[in-house]
Structure formats: structure tokens, C-alpha cells
């Protein structure tokens, strides 16, 4: 990332400390990229109207459960930077 940050638009990882570290690299090199949590990839589909809000929310929920990212901090990190209200589609334990 540090050597070729201009070649990346997104870095996808669940670890919030890792995202912070990579975002610092992007910032220091005036890059356009950013590090995001895996559900953000699904959010890109939603932004392009490739899925409905319901499909997006349910897919995020399946991803969180399937990967075991169900702890409070993991759930909070997963929804960071995603401005979608999924409360009518997901249980409270998978919502920020």
C-alpha cells in the first residue's frame, strides 16, 4: 500500500486498527483511496442500484453472522461509513 497507494481505491479489512493504519497511508500520500470494512463492498452495489435496501441489509447480516463478526465492536466497525437504516430487516444484535 505504501509503495503504490495510487493504484488502490479501496482496501477491505475488518480490523479497525488496520483500517486506521491504511487510511493514514492514503492521507499521507494524498491518495484517493480508503480502507473500509467488508460490508462496504455491498454498499457499493446498493449505490449503483444493483440491489434493494432489503437485499443489502440481509446480505450484510449474513456476512456478519457467517464470518463470526457478531461482537459489539465488530458490528459497529462493519457499519461505519454505511448510512443505511437496516433496522426493519435485521435483529438488534447486528445493528450499530
mmCIF file of N, CA, C and O in Angstrom:
data_model
loop_
_atom_site.group_PDB
_atom_site.id
_atom_site.type_symbol
_atom_site.label_atom_id
_atom_site.label_comp_id
_atom_site.label_asym_id
_atom_site.label_seq_id
_atom_site.Cartn_x
_atom_site.Cartn_y
_atom_site.Cartn_z
ATOM 1 N N UNK A 1 0.813 -1.190 0.000
ATOM 2 C CA UNK A 1 0.000 0.000 0.000
ATOM 3 C C UNK A 1 0.859 1.257 0.000
ATOM 4 O O UNK A 1 0.552 2.197 -0.702
ATOM 5 N N UNK A 2 1.888 1.260 0.821
ATOM 6 C CA UNK A 2 2.724 2.461 0.900
ATOM 7 C C UNK A 2 3.474 2.723 -0.397
ATOM 8 O O UNK A 2 3.703 3.867 -0.768
ATOM 9 N N UNK A 3 3.869 1.677 -1.095
ATOM 10 C CA UNK A 3 4.654 1.852 -2.308
ATOM 11 C C UNK A 3 3.811 2.267 -3.505
ATOM 12 O O UNK A 3 4.288 2.962 -4.391
ATOM 13 N N UNK A 4 2.564 1.825 -3.546
ATOM 14 C CA UNK A 4 1.726 2.080 -4.720
ATOM 15 C C UNK A 4 0.299 2.466 -4.332
ATOM 16 O O UNK A 4 -0.664 1.967 -4.918
ATOM 17 N N UNK A 5 0.146 3.347 -3.376
ATOM 18 C CA UNK A 5 -1.195 3.674 -2.893
ATOM 19 C C UNK A 5 -2.095 4.257 -3.981
ATOM 20 O O UNK A 5 -3.311 4.105 -3.927
ATOM 21 N N UNK A 6 -1.517 4.882 -4.984
ATOM 22 C CA UNK A 6 -2.315 5.477 -6.057
ATOM 23 C C UNK A 6 -3.029 4.424 -6.907
ATOM 24 O O UNK A 6 -3.963 4.730 -7.650
ATOM 25 N N UNK A 7 -2.606 3.186 -6.805
ATOM 26 C CA UNK A 7 -3.223 2.110 -7.581
ATOM 27 C C UNK A 7 -4.468 1.529 -6.900
ATOM 28 O O UNK A 7 -5.140 0.681 -7.485
ATOM 29 N N UNK A 8 -4.767 1.989 -5.691
ATOM 30 C CA UNK A 8 -5.870 1.411 -4.935
ATOM 31 C C UNK A 8 -6.962 2.441 -4.674
ATOM 32 O O UNK A 8 -6.677 3.582 -4.331
ATOM 33 N N UNK A 9 -8.179 2.005 -4.830
ATOM 34 C CA UNK A 9 -9.316 2.847 -4.469
ATOM 35 C C UNK A 9 -9.831 2.447 -3.092
ATOM 36 O O UNK A 9 -10.221 3.287 -2.306
ATOM 37 N N UNK A 10 -9.863 1.138 -2.816
ATOM 38 C CA UNK A 10 -10.323 0.625 -1.539
ATOM 39 C C UNK A 10 -9.380 -0.448 -1.023
ATOM 40 O O UNK A 10 -8.834 -1.222 -1.807
ATOM 41 N N UNK A 11 -9.224 -0.487 0.280
ATOM 42 C CA UNK A 11 -8.581 -1.595 0.971
ATOM 43 C C UNK A 11 -9.662 -2.154 1.892
ATOM 44 O O UNK A 11 -10.271 -1.406 2.656
ATOM 45 N N UNK A 12 -9.935 -3.418 1.787
ATOM 46 C CA UNK A 12 -11.040 -4.030 2.521
ATOM 47 C C UNK A 12 -10.494 -4.897 3.634
ATOM 48 O O UNK A 12 -9.783 -5.874 3.379
ATOM 49 N N UNK A 13 -10.781 -4.535 4.881
ATOM 50 C CA UNK A 13 -10.421 -5.382 6.006
ATOM 51 C C UNK A 13 -11.305 -5.061 7.195
ATOM 52 O O UNK A 13 -11.811 -3.948 7.346
ATOM 53 N N UNK A 14 -11.530 -6.057 8.033
ATOM 54 C CA UNK A 14 -12.447 -5.904 9.151
ATOM 55 C C UNK A 14 -11.785 -5.214 10.330
ATOM 56 O O UNK A 14 -12.443 -4.502 11.070
ATOM 57 N N UNK A 15 -10.515 -5.382 10.513
ATOM 58 C CA UNK A 15 -9.817 -4.856 11.679
ATOM 59 C C UNK A 15 -9.779 -3.323 11.640
ATOM 60 O O UNK A 15 -9.216 -2.730 10.718
ATOM 61 N N UNK A 16 -10.376 -2.685 12.639
ATOM 62 C CA UNK A 16 -10.465 -1.216 12.632
ATOM 63 C C UNK A 16 -9.099 -0.556 12.797
ATOM 64 O O UNK A 16 -8.835 0.486 12.196
ATOM 65 N N UNK A 17 -8.214 -1.168 13.581
ATOM 66 C CA UNK A 17 -6.863 -0.606 13.715
ATOM 67 C C UNK A 17 -6.124 -0.681 12.377
ATOM 68 O O UNK A 17 -5.406 0.242 11.997
ATOM 69 N N UNK A 18 -6.307 -1.773 11.666
ATOM 70 C CA UNK A 18 -5.695 -1.913 10.350
ATOM 71 C C UNK A 18 -6.234 -0.890 9.365
ATOM 72 O O UNK A 18 -5.482 -0.307 8.587
ATOM 73 N N UNK A 19 -7.553 -0.662 9.413
ATOM 74 C CA UNK A 19 -8.142 0.355 8.535
ATOM 75 C C UNK A 19 -7.586 1.730 8.844
ATOM 76 O O UNK A 19 -7.261 2.505 7.938
ATOM 77 N N UNK A 20 -7.470 2.040 10.128
ATOM 78 C CA UNK A 20 -6.908 3.341 10.516
ATOM 79 C C UNK A 20 -5.497 3.501 9.982
ATOM 80 O O UNK A 20 -5.125 4.559 9.465
ATOM 81 N N UNK A 21 -4.703 2.451 10.094
ATOM 82 C CA UNK A 21 -3.321 2.489 9.627
ATOM 83 C C UNK A 21 -3.252 2.710 8.117
ATOM 84 O O UNK A 21 -2.483 3.542 7.627
ATOM 85 N N UNK A 22 -4.066 1.985 7.371
ATOM 86 C CA UNK A 22 -4.062 2.129 5.919
ATOM 87 C C UNK A 22 -4.607 3.498 5.513
ATOM 88 O O UNK A 22 -4.098 4.123 4.581
ATOM 89 N N UNK A 23 -5.610 3.985 6.209
ATOM 90 C CA UNK A 23 -6.138 5.314 5.887
ATOM 91 C C UNK A 23 -5.096 6.401 6.116
ATOM 92 O O UNK A 23 -5.054 7.387 5.375
ATOM 93 N N UNK A 24 -4.245 6.211 7.110
ATOM 94 C CA UNK A 24 -3.149 7.167 7.321
ATOM 95 C C UNK A 24 -2.199 7.169 6.124
ATOM 96 O O UNK A 24 -1.730 8.219 5.696
ATOM 97 N N UNK A 25 -1.926 5.983 5.580
ATOM 98 C CA UNK A 25 -1.062 5.890 4.400
ATOM 99 C C UNK A 25 -1.697 6.658 3.243
ATOM 100 O O UNK A 25 -1.036 7.456 2.577
ATOM 101 N N UNK A 26 -2.984 6.430 3.003
ATOM 102 C CA UNK A 26 -3.678 7.154 1.936
ATOM 103 C C UNK A 26 -3.602 8.664 2.172
ATOM 104 O O UNK A 26 -3.328 9.431 1.259
ATOM 105 N N UNK A 27 -3.860 9.083 3.403
ATOM 106 C CA UNK A 27 -3.849 10.516 3.719
ATOM 107 C C UNK A 27 -2.464 11.134 3.529
ATOM 108 O O UNK A 27 -2.338 12.224 2.973
ATOM 109 N N UNK A 28 -1.442 10.446 4.002
ATOM 110 C CA UNK A 28 -0.076 10.967 3.908
ATOM 111 C C UNK A 28 0.389 11.092 2.462
ATOM 112 O O UNK A 28 1.212 11.943 2.145
ATOM 113 N N UNK A 29 -0.142 10.255 1.599
ATOM 114 C CA UNK A 29 0.280 10.279 0.202
ATOM 115 C C UNK A 29 -0.753 10.982 -0.679
ATOM 116 O O UNK A 29 -0.712 10.874 -1.890
ATOM 117 N N UNK A 30 -1.674 11.681 -0.040
ATOM 118 C CA UNK A 30 -2.728 12.396 -0.762
ATOM 119 C C UNK A 30 -3.461 11.504 -1.763
ATOM 120 O O UNK A 30 -3.847 11.951 -2.853
ATOM 121 N N UNK A 31 -3.637 10.260 -1.381
ATOM 122 C CA UNK A 31 -4.332 9.321 -2.249
ATOM 123 C C UNK A 31 -5.838 9.446 -2.125
ATOM 124 O O UNK A 31 -6.361 10.018 -1.166
ATOM 125 N N UNK A 32 -6.539 8.933 -3.120
ATOM 126 C CA UNK A 32 -7.996 8.965 -3.111
ATOM 127 C C UNK A 32 -8.591 7.730 -2.448
ATOM 128 O O UNK A 32 -9.797 7.647 -2.285
ATOM 129 N N UNK A 33 -7.764 6.765 -2.111
ATOM 130 C CA UNK A 33 -8.262 5.519 -1.564
ATOM 131 C C UNK A 33 -8.666 5.635 -0.117
ATOM 132 O O UNK A 33 -8.375 6.615 0.563
ATOM 133 N N UNK A 34 -9.333 4.598 0.346
ATOM 134 C CA UNK A 34 -9.652 4.498 1.764
ATOM 135 C C UNK A 34 -9.881 3.044 2.132
ATOM 136 O O UNK A 34 -10.244 2.224 1.287
ATOM 137 N N UNK A 35 -9.646 2.763 3.384
ATOM 138 C CA UNK A 35 -9.851 1.420 3.908
ATOM 139 C C UNK A 35 -11.243 1.347 4.519
ATOM 140 O O UNK A 35 -11.653 2.254 5.242
ATOM 141 N N UNK A 36 -11.948 0.298 4.193
ATOM 142 C CA UNK A 36 -13.322 0.128 4.659
ATOM 143 C C UNK A 36 -13.540 -1.308 5.118
ATOM 144 O O UNK A 36 -12.772 -2.203 4.785
ATOM 145 N N UNK A 37 -14.617 -1.512 5.862
ATOM 146 C CA UNK A 37 -14.996 -2.851 6.307
ATOM 147 C C UNK A 37 -15.647 -3.608 5.140
ATOM 148 O O UNK A 37 -16.184 -2.995 4.204
ATOM 149 N N UNK A 38 -15.623 -4.941 5.163
ATOM 150 C CA UNK A 38 -16.170 -5.731 4.057
ATOM 151 C C UNK A 38 -17.608 -5.397 3.643
ATOM 152 O O UNK A 38 -17.887 -5.402 2.442
ATOM 153 N N UNK A 39 -18.529 -5.085 4.564
ATOM 154 C CA UNK A 39 -19.884 -4.752 4.103
ATOM 155 C C UNK A 39 -19.935 -3.542 3.164
ATOM 156 O O UNK A 39 -20.899 -3.370 2.431
ATOM 157 N N UNK A 40 -18.893 -2.724 3.172
ATOM 158 C CA UNK A 40 -18.892 -1.564 2.287
ATOM 159 C C UNK A 40 -18.931 -1.977 0.819
ATOM 160 O O UNK A 40 -19.472 -1.260 -0.027
ATOM 161 N N UNK A 41 -18.389 -3.144 0.494
ATOM 162 C CA UNK A 41 -18.459 -3.638 -0.885
ATOM 163 C C UNK A 41 -19.906 -3.829 -1.317
ATOM 164 O O UNK A 41 -20.290 -3.509 -2.445
ATOM 165 N N UNK A 42 -20.727 -4.331 -0.400
ATOM 166 C CA UNK A 42 -22.146 -4.484 -0.697
ATOM 167 C C UNK A 42 -22.822 -3.121 -0.817
ATOM 168 O O UNK A 42 -23.725 -2.941 -1.630
ATOM 169 N N UNK A 43 -22.367 -2.170 -0.034
ATOM 170 C CA UNK A 43 -22.909 -0.818 -0.100
ATOM 171 C C UNK A 43 -22.663 -0.197 -1.476
ATOM 172 O O UNK A 43 -23.511 0.526 -2.010
ATOM 173 N N UNK A 44 -21.527 -0.495 -2.081
ATOM 174 C CA UNK A 44 -21.250 -0.003 -3.431
ATOM 175 C C UNK A 44 -22.285 -0.531 -4.417
ATOM 176 O O UNK A 44 -22.717 0.185 -5.327
ATOM 177 N N UNK A 45 -22.702 -1.778 -4.252
ATOM 178 C CA UNK A 45 -23.755 -2.335 -5.103
ATOM 179 C C UNK A 45 -25.068 -1.593 -4.898
ATOM 180 O O UNK A 45 -25.782 -1.292 -5.859
ATOM 181 N N UNK A 46 -25.378 -1.297 -3.651
ATOM 182 C CA UNK A 46 -26.601 -0.552 -3.350
ATOM 183 C C UNK A 46 -26.555 0.830 -3.993
ATOM 184 O O UNK A 46 -27.536 1.280 -4.582
ATOM 185 N N UNK A 47 -25.426 1.494 -3.901
ATOM 186 C CA UNK A 47 -25.287 2.820 -4.501
ATOM 187 C C UNK A 47 -25.498 2.791 -6.016
ATOM 188 O O UNK A 47 -25.949 3.770 -6.600
ATOM 189 N N UNK A 48 -25.141 1.694 -6.637
ATOM 190 C CA UNK A 48 -25.286 1.554 -8.096
ATOM 191 C C UNK A 48 -26.647 0.964 -8.481
ATOM 192 O O UNK A 48 -26.856 0.590 -9.633
ATOM 193 N N UNK A 49 -27.562 0.857 -7.510
ATOM 194 C CA UNK A 49 -28.904 0.285 -7.736
ATOM 195 C C UNK A 49 -28.852 -1.144 -8.257
ATOM 196 O O UNK A 49 -29.701 -1.555 -9.049
ATOM 197 N N UNK A 50 -27.856 -1.892 -7.818
ATOM 198 C CA UNK A 50 -27.731 -3.294 -8.213
ATOM 199 C C UNK A 50 -28.438 -4.222 -7.234
ATOM 200 O O UNK A 50 -28.503 -5.433 -7.465
ATOM 201 N N UNK A 51 -28.950 -3.655 -6.141
ATOM 202 C CA UNK A 51 -29.711 -4.427 -5.173
ATOM 203 C C UNK A 51 -30.646 -3.476 -4.429
ATOM 204 O O UNK A 51 -30.473 -2.255 -4.479
ATOM 205 N N UNK A 52 -31.608 -4.044 -3.733
ATOM 206 C CA UNK A 52 -32.521 -3.240 -2.932
ATOM 207 C C UNK A 52 -31.932 -3.036 -1.538
ATOM 208 O O UNK A 52 -30.980 -3.741 -1.150
ATOM 209 N N UNK A 53 -32.505 -2.132 -0.774
ATOM 210 C CA UNK A 53 -32.056 -1.929 0.599
ATOM 211 C C UNK A 53 -32.247 -3.220 1.402
ATOM 212 O O UNK A 53 -31.373 -3.626 2.167
ATOM 213 N N UNK A 54 -33.367 -3.883 1.197
ATOM 214 C CA UNK A 54 -33.609 -5.144 1.906
ATOM 215 C C UNK A 54 -32.549 -6.184 1.566
ATOM 216 O O UNK A 54 -31.996 -6.847 2.455
ATOM 217 N N UNK A 55 -32.236 -6.351 0.291
ATOM 218 C CA UNK A 55 -31.211 -7.308 -0.116
ATOM 219 C C UNK A 55 -29.858 -6.929 0.473
ATOM 220 O O UNK A 55 -29.120 -7.801 0.942
ATOM 221 N N UNK A 56 -29.542 -5.657 0.443
ATOM 222 C CA UNK A 56 -28.290 -5.175 1.013
ATOM 223 C C UNK A 56 -28.214 -5.515 2.501
ATOM 224 O O UNK A 56 -27.217 -6.081 2.959
ATOM 225 N N UNK A 57 -29.239 -5.157 3.234
ATOM 226 C CA UNK A 57 -29.233 -5.379 4.680
ATOM 227 C C UNK A 57 -29.121 -6.859 5.028
ATOM 228 O O UNK A 57 -28.321 -7.250 5.890
ATOM 229 N N UNK A 58 -29.903 -7.682 4.341
ATOM 230 C CA UNK A 58 -29.867 -9.120 4.627
ATOM 231 C C UNK A 58 -28.513 -9.726 4.251
ATOM 232 O O UNK A 58 -27.998 -10.588 4.974
ATOM 233 N N UNK A 59 -27.919 -9.280 3.160
ATOM 234 C CA UNK A 59 -26.598 -9.779 2.780
ATOM 235 C C UNK A 59 -25.554 -9.379 3.815
ATOM 236 O O UNK A 59 -24.682 -10.180 4.173
ATOM 237 N N UNK A 60 -25.631 -8.150 4.316
ATOM 238 C CA UNK A 60 -24.699 -7.719 5.366
ATOM 239 C C UNK A 60 -24.872 -8.564 6.617
ATOM 240 O O UNK A 60 -23.887 -8.979 7.242
ATOM 241 N N UNK A 61 -26.118 -8.823 6.986
ATOM 242 C CA UNK A 61 -26.384 -9.658 8.152
ATOM 243 C C UNK A 61 -25.816 -11.055 7.986
ATOM 244 O O UNK A 61 -25.218 -11.611 8.913
ATOM 245 N N UNK A 62 -25.998 -11.628 6.799
ATOM 246 C CA UNK A 62 -25.445 -12.964 6.528
ATOM 247 C C UNK A 62 -23.923 -12.947 6.591
ATOM 248 O O UNK A 62 -23.305 -13.885 7.103
ATOM 249 N N UNK A 63 -23.324 -11.887 6.066
ATOM 250 C CA UNK A 63 -21.869 -11.782 6.109
ATOM 251 C C UNK A 63 -21.380 -11.704 7.558
ATOM 252 O O UNK A 63 -20.441 -12.405 7.941
ATOM 253 N N UNK A 64 -22.013 -10.854 8.345
ATOM 254 C CA UNK A 64 -21.587 -10.703 9.743
ATOM 255 C C UNK A 64 -21.700 -12.019 10.500
ATOM 256 O O UNK A 64 -20.763 -12.422 11.191
ATOM 257 N N UNK A 65 -22.829 -12.686 10.363
ATOM 258 C CA UNK A 65 -23.012 -13.974 11.064
ATOM 259 C C UNK A 65 -22.080 -15.041 10.497
ATOM 260 O O UNK A 65 -21.453 -15.786 11.236
ATOM 261 N N UNK A 66 -21.992 -15.134 9.190
ATOM 262 C CA UNK A 66 -21.177 -16.162 8.547
ATOM 263 C C UNK A 66 -19.705 -16.068 8.891
ATOM 264 O O UNK A 66 -19.011 -17.076 8.990
ATOM 265 N N UNK A 67 -19.214 -14.855 9.069
ATOM 266 C CA UNK A 67 -17.805 -14.654 9.405
ATOM 267 C C UNK A 67 -17.566 -14.592 10.913
ATOM 268 O O UNK A 67 -16.433 -14.459 11.346
ATOM 269 N N UNK A 68 -18.637 -14.644 11.690
ATOM 270 C CA UNK A 68 -18.495 -14.595 13.142
ATOM 271 C C UNK A 68 -18.219 -13.204 13.673
ATOM 272 O O UNK A 68 -17.708 -13.040 14.783
ATOM 273 N N UNK A 69 -18.576 -12.179 12.904
ATOM 274 C CA UNK A 69 -18.354 -10.790 13.322
ATOM 275 C C UNK A 69 -19.581 -10.282 14.055
ATOM 276 O O UNK A 69 -20.258 -9.359 13.607
ATOM 277 N N UNK A 70 -19.885 -10.885 15.184
ATOM 278 C CA UNK A 70 -21.123 -10.551 15.879
ATOM 279 C C UNK A 70 -20.906 -9.843 17.215
ATOM 280 O O UNK A 70 -21.870 -9.503 17.875
ATOM 281 N N UNK A 71 -19.661 -9.629 17.597
ATOM 282 C CA UNK A 71 -19.387 -8.880 18.814
ATOM 283 C C UNK A 71 -19.711 -7.406 18.605
ATOM 284 O O UNK A 71 -19.761 -6.909 17.485
ATOM 285 N N UNK A 72 -19.922 -6.702 19.696
ATOM 286 C CA UNK A 72 -20.319 -5.296 19.634
ATOM 287 C C UNK A 72 -19.379 -4.462 18.773
ATOM 288 O O UNK A 72 -19.821 -3.736 17.877
ATOM 289 N N UNK A 73 -18.078 -4.565 19.024
ATOM 290 C CA UNK A 73 -17.122 -3.745 18.276
ATOM 291 C C UNK A 73 -17.085 -4.115 16.797
ATOM 292 O O UNK A 73 -16.965 -3.246 15.929
ATOM 293 N N UNK A 74 -17.194 -5.393 16.500
ATOM 294 C CA UNK A 74 -17.181 -5.827 15.100
ATOM 295 C C UNK A 74 -18.408 -5.302 14.362
ATOM 296 O O UNK A 74 -18.303 -4.834 13.223
ATOM 297 N N UNK A 75 -19.559 -5.359 15.007
ATOM 298 C CA UNK A 75 -20.787 -4.857 14.382
ATOM 299 C C UNK A 75 -20.681 -3.351 14.152
ATOM 300 O O UNK A 75 -21.026 -2.845 13.081
ATOM 301 N N UNK A 76 -20.181 -2.633 15.137
ATOM 302 C CA UNK A 76 -20.015 -1.184 14.985
ATOM 303 C C UNK A 76 -19.076 -0.874 13.813
ATOM 304 O O UNK A 76 -19.350 -0.005 12.996
ATOM 305 N N UNK A 77 -17.967 -1.597 13.735
ATOM 306 C CA UNK A 77 -16.980 -1.367 12.678
ATOM 307 C C UNK A 77 -17.560 -1.699 11.305
ATOM 308 O O UNK A 77 -17.270 -1.018 10.326
ATOM 309 N N UNK A 78 -18.385 -2.729 11.234
ATOM 310 C CA UNK A 78 -18.947 -3.146 9.955
ATOM 311 C C UNK A 78 -19.831 -2.070 9.340
ATOM 312 O O UNK A 78 -19.861 -1.908 8.120
ATOM 313 N N UNK A 79 -20.531 -1.330 10.173
ATOM 314 C CA UNK A 79 -21.476 -0.333 9.668
ATOM 315 C C UNK A 79 -20.876 1.062 9.554
ATOM 316 O O UNK A 79 -21.520 1.976 9.034
ATOM 317 N N UNK A 80 -19.657 1.216 10.005
ATOM 318 C CA UNK A 80 -19.005 2.516 9.902
ATOM 319 C C UNK A 80 -18.953 2.924 8.428
ATOM 320 O O UNK A 80 -18.607 2.144 7.563
ATOM 321 N N UNK A 81 -19.334 4.133 8.130
ATOM 322 C CA UNK A 81 -19.329 4.694 6.767
ATOM 323 C C UNK A 81 -20.476 4.182 5.900
ATOM 324 O O UNK A 81 -20.492 4.432 4.699
ATOM 325 N N UNK A 82 -21.424 3.466 6.483
ATOM 326 C CA UNK A 82 -22.575 2.986 5.714
ATOM 327 C C UNK A 82 -23.836 3.642 6.289
ATOM 328 O O UNK A 82 -24.326 3.239 7.336
ATOM 329 N N UNK A 83 -24.368 4.643 5.601
ATOM 330 C CA UNK A 83 -25.534 5.380 6.103
ATOM 331 C C UNK A 83 -26.871 4.768 5.676
ATOM 332 O O UNK A 83 -27.686 5.413 5.018
ATOM 333 N N UNK A 84 -27.088 3.519 6.046
ATOM 334 C CA UNK A 84 -28.327 2.841 5.678
ATOM 335 C C UNK A 84 -28.984 2.318 6.945
ATOM 336 O O UNK A 84 -28.324 1.691 7.780
ATOM 337 N N UNK A 85 -30.272 2.561 7.076
ATOM 338 C CA UNK A 85 -31.027 2.056 8.222
ATOM 339 C C UNK A 85 -31.553 0.666 7.874
ATOM 340 O O UNK A 85 -32.444 0.519 7.039
ATOM 341 N N UNK A 86 -30.994 -0.345 8.510
ATOM 342 C CA UNK A 86 -31.399 -1.728 8.260
ATOM 343 C C UNK A 86 -32.267 -2.278 9.393
ATOM 344 O O UNK A 86 -32.482 -3.490 9.472
ATOM 345 N N UNK A 87 -32.772 -1.413 10.251
ATOM 346 C CA UNK A 87 -33.476 -1.867 11.449
ATOM 347 C C UNK A 87 -34.742 -2.670 11.155
ATOM 348 O O UNK A 87 -35.134 -3.495 11.974
ATOM 349 N N UNK A 88 -35.355 -2.485 10.010
ATOM 350 C CA UNK A 88 -36.556 -3.274 9.722
ATOM 351 C C UNK A 88 -36.229 -4.631 9.107
ATOM 352 O O UNK A 88 -37.114 -5.459 8.933
ATOM 353 N N UNK A 89 -34.953 -4.876 8.815
ATOM 354 C CA UNK A 89 -34.563 -6.128 8.179
ATOM 355 C C UNK A 89 -33.659 -7.013 9.029
ATOM 356 O O UNK A 89 -33.522 -8.194 8.737
ATOM 357 N N UNK A 90 -33.004 -6.422 10.041
ATOM 358 C CA UNK A 90 -32.035 -7.176 10.842
ATOM 359 C C UNK A 90 -32.353 -7.075 12.323
ATOM 360 O O UNK A 90 -32.875 -6.060 12.782
ATOM 361 N N UNK A 91 -31.961 -8.104 13.090
ATOM 362 C CA UNK A 91 -32.136 -8.037 14.540
ATOM 363 C C UNK A 91 -31.165 -7.031 15.168
ATOM 364 O O UNK A 91 -30.131 -6.701 14.583
ATOM 365 N N UNK A 92 -31.499 -6.574 16.343
ATOM 366 C CA UNK A 92 -30.696 -5.537 17.018
ATOM 367 C C UNK A 92 -29.249 -5.919 17.210
ATOM 368 O O UNK A 92 -28.379 -5.048 17.206
ATOM 369 N N UNK A 93 -28.951 -7.211 17.384
ATOM 370 C CA UNK A 93 -27.559 -7.605 17.640
ATOM 371 C C UNK A 93 -26.657 -7.436 16.418
ATOM 372 O O UNK A 93 -25.440 -7.519 16.535
ATOM 373 N N UNK A 94 -27.242 -7.186 15.241
ATOM 374 C CA UNK A 94 -26.437 -6.967 14.042
ATOM 375 C C UNK A 94 -26.483 -5.517 13.562
ATOM 376 O O UNK A 94 -26.042 -5.205 12.462
ATOM 377 N N UNK A 95 -26.987 -4.641 14.402
ATOM 378 C CA UNK A 95 -27.118 -3.230 14.049
ATOM 379 C C UNK A 95 -26.213 -2.370 14.924
ATOM 380 O O UNK A 95 -25.960 -2.705 16.076
ATOM 381 N N UNK A 96 -25.761 -1.242 14.360
ATOM 382 C CA UNK A 96 -24.892 -0.361 15.160
ATOM 383 C C UNK A 96 -25.661 0.355 16.259
ATOM 384 O O UNK A 96 -26.844 0.469 16.233
#
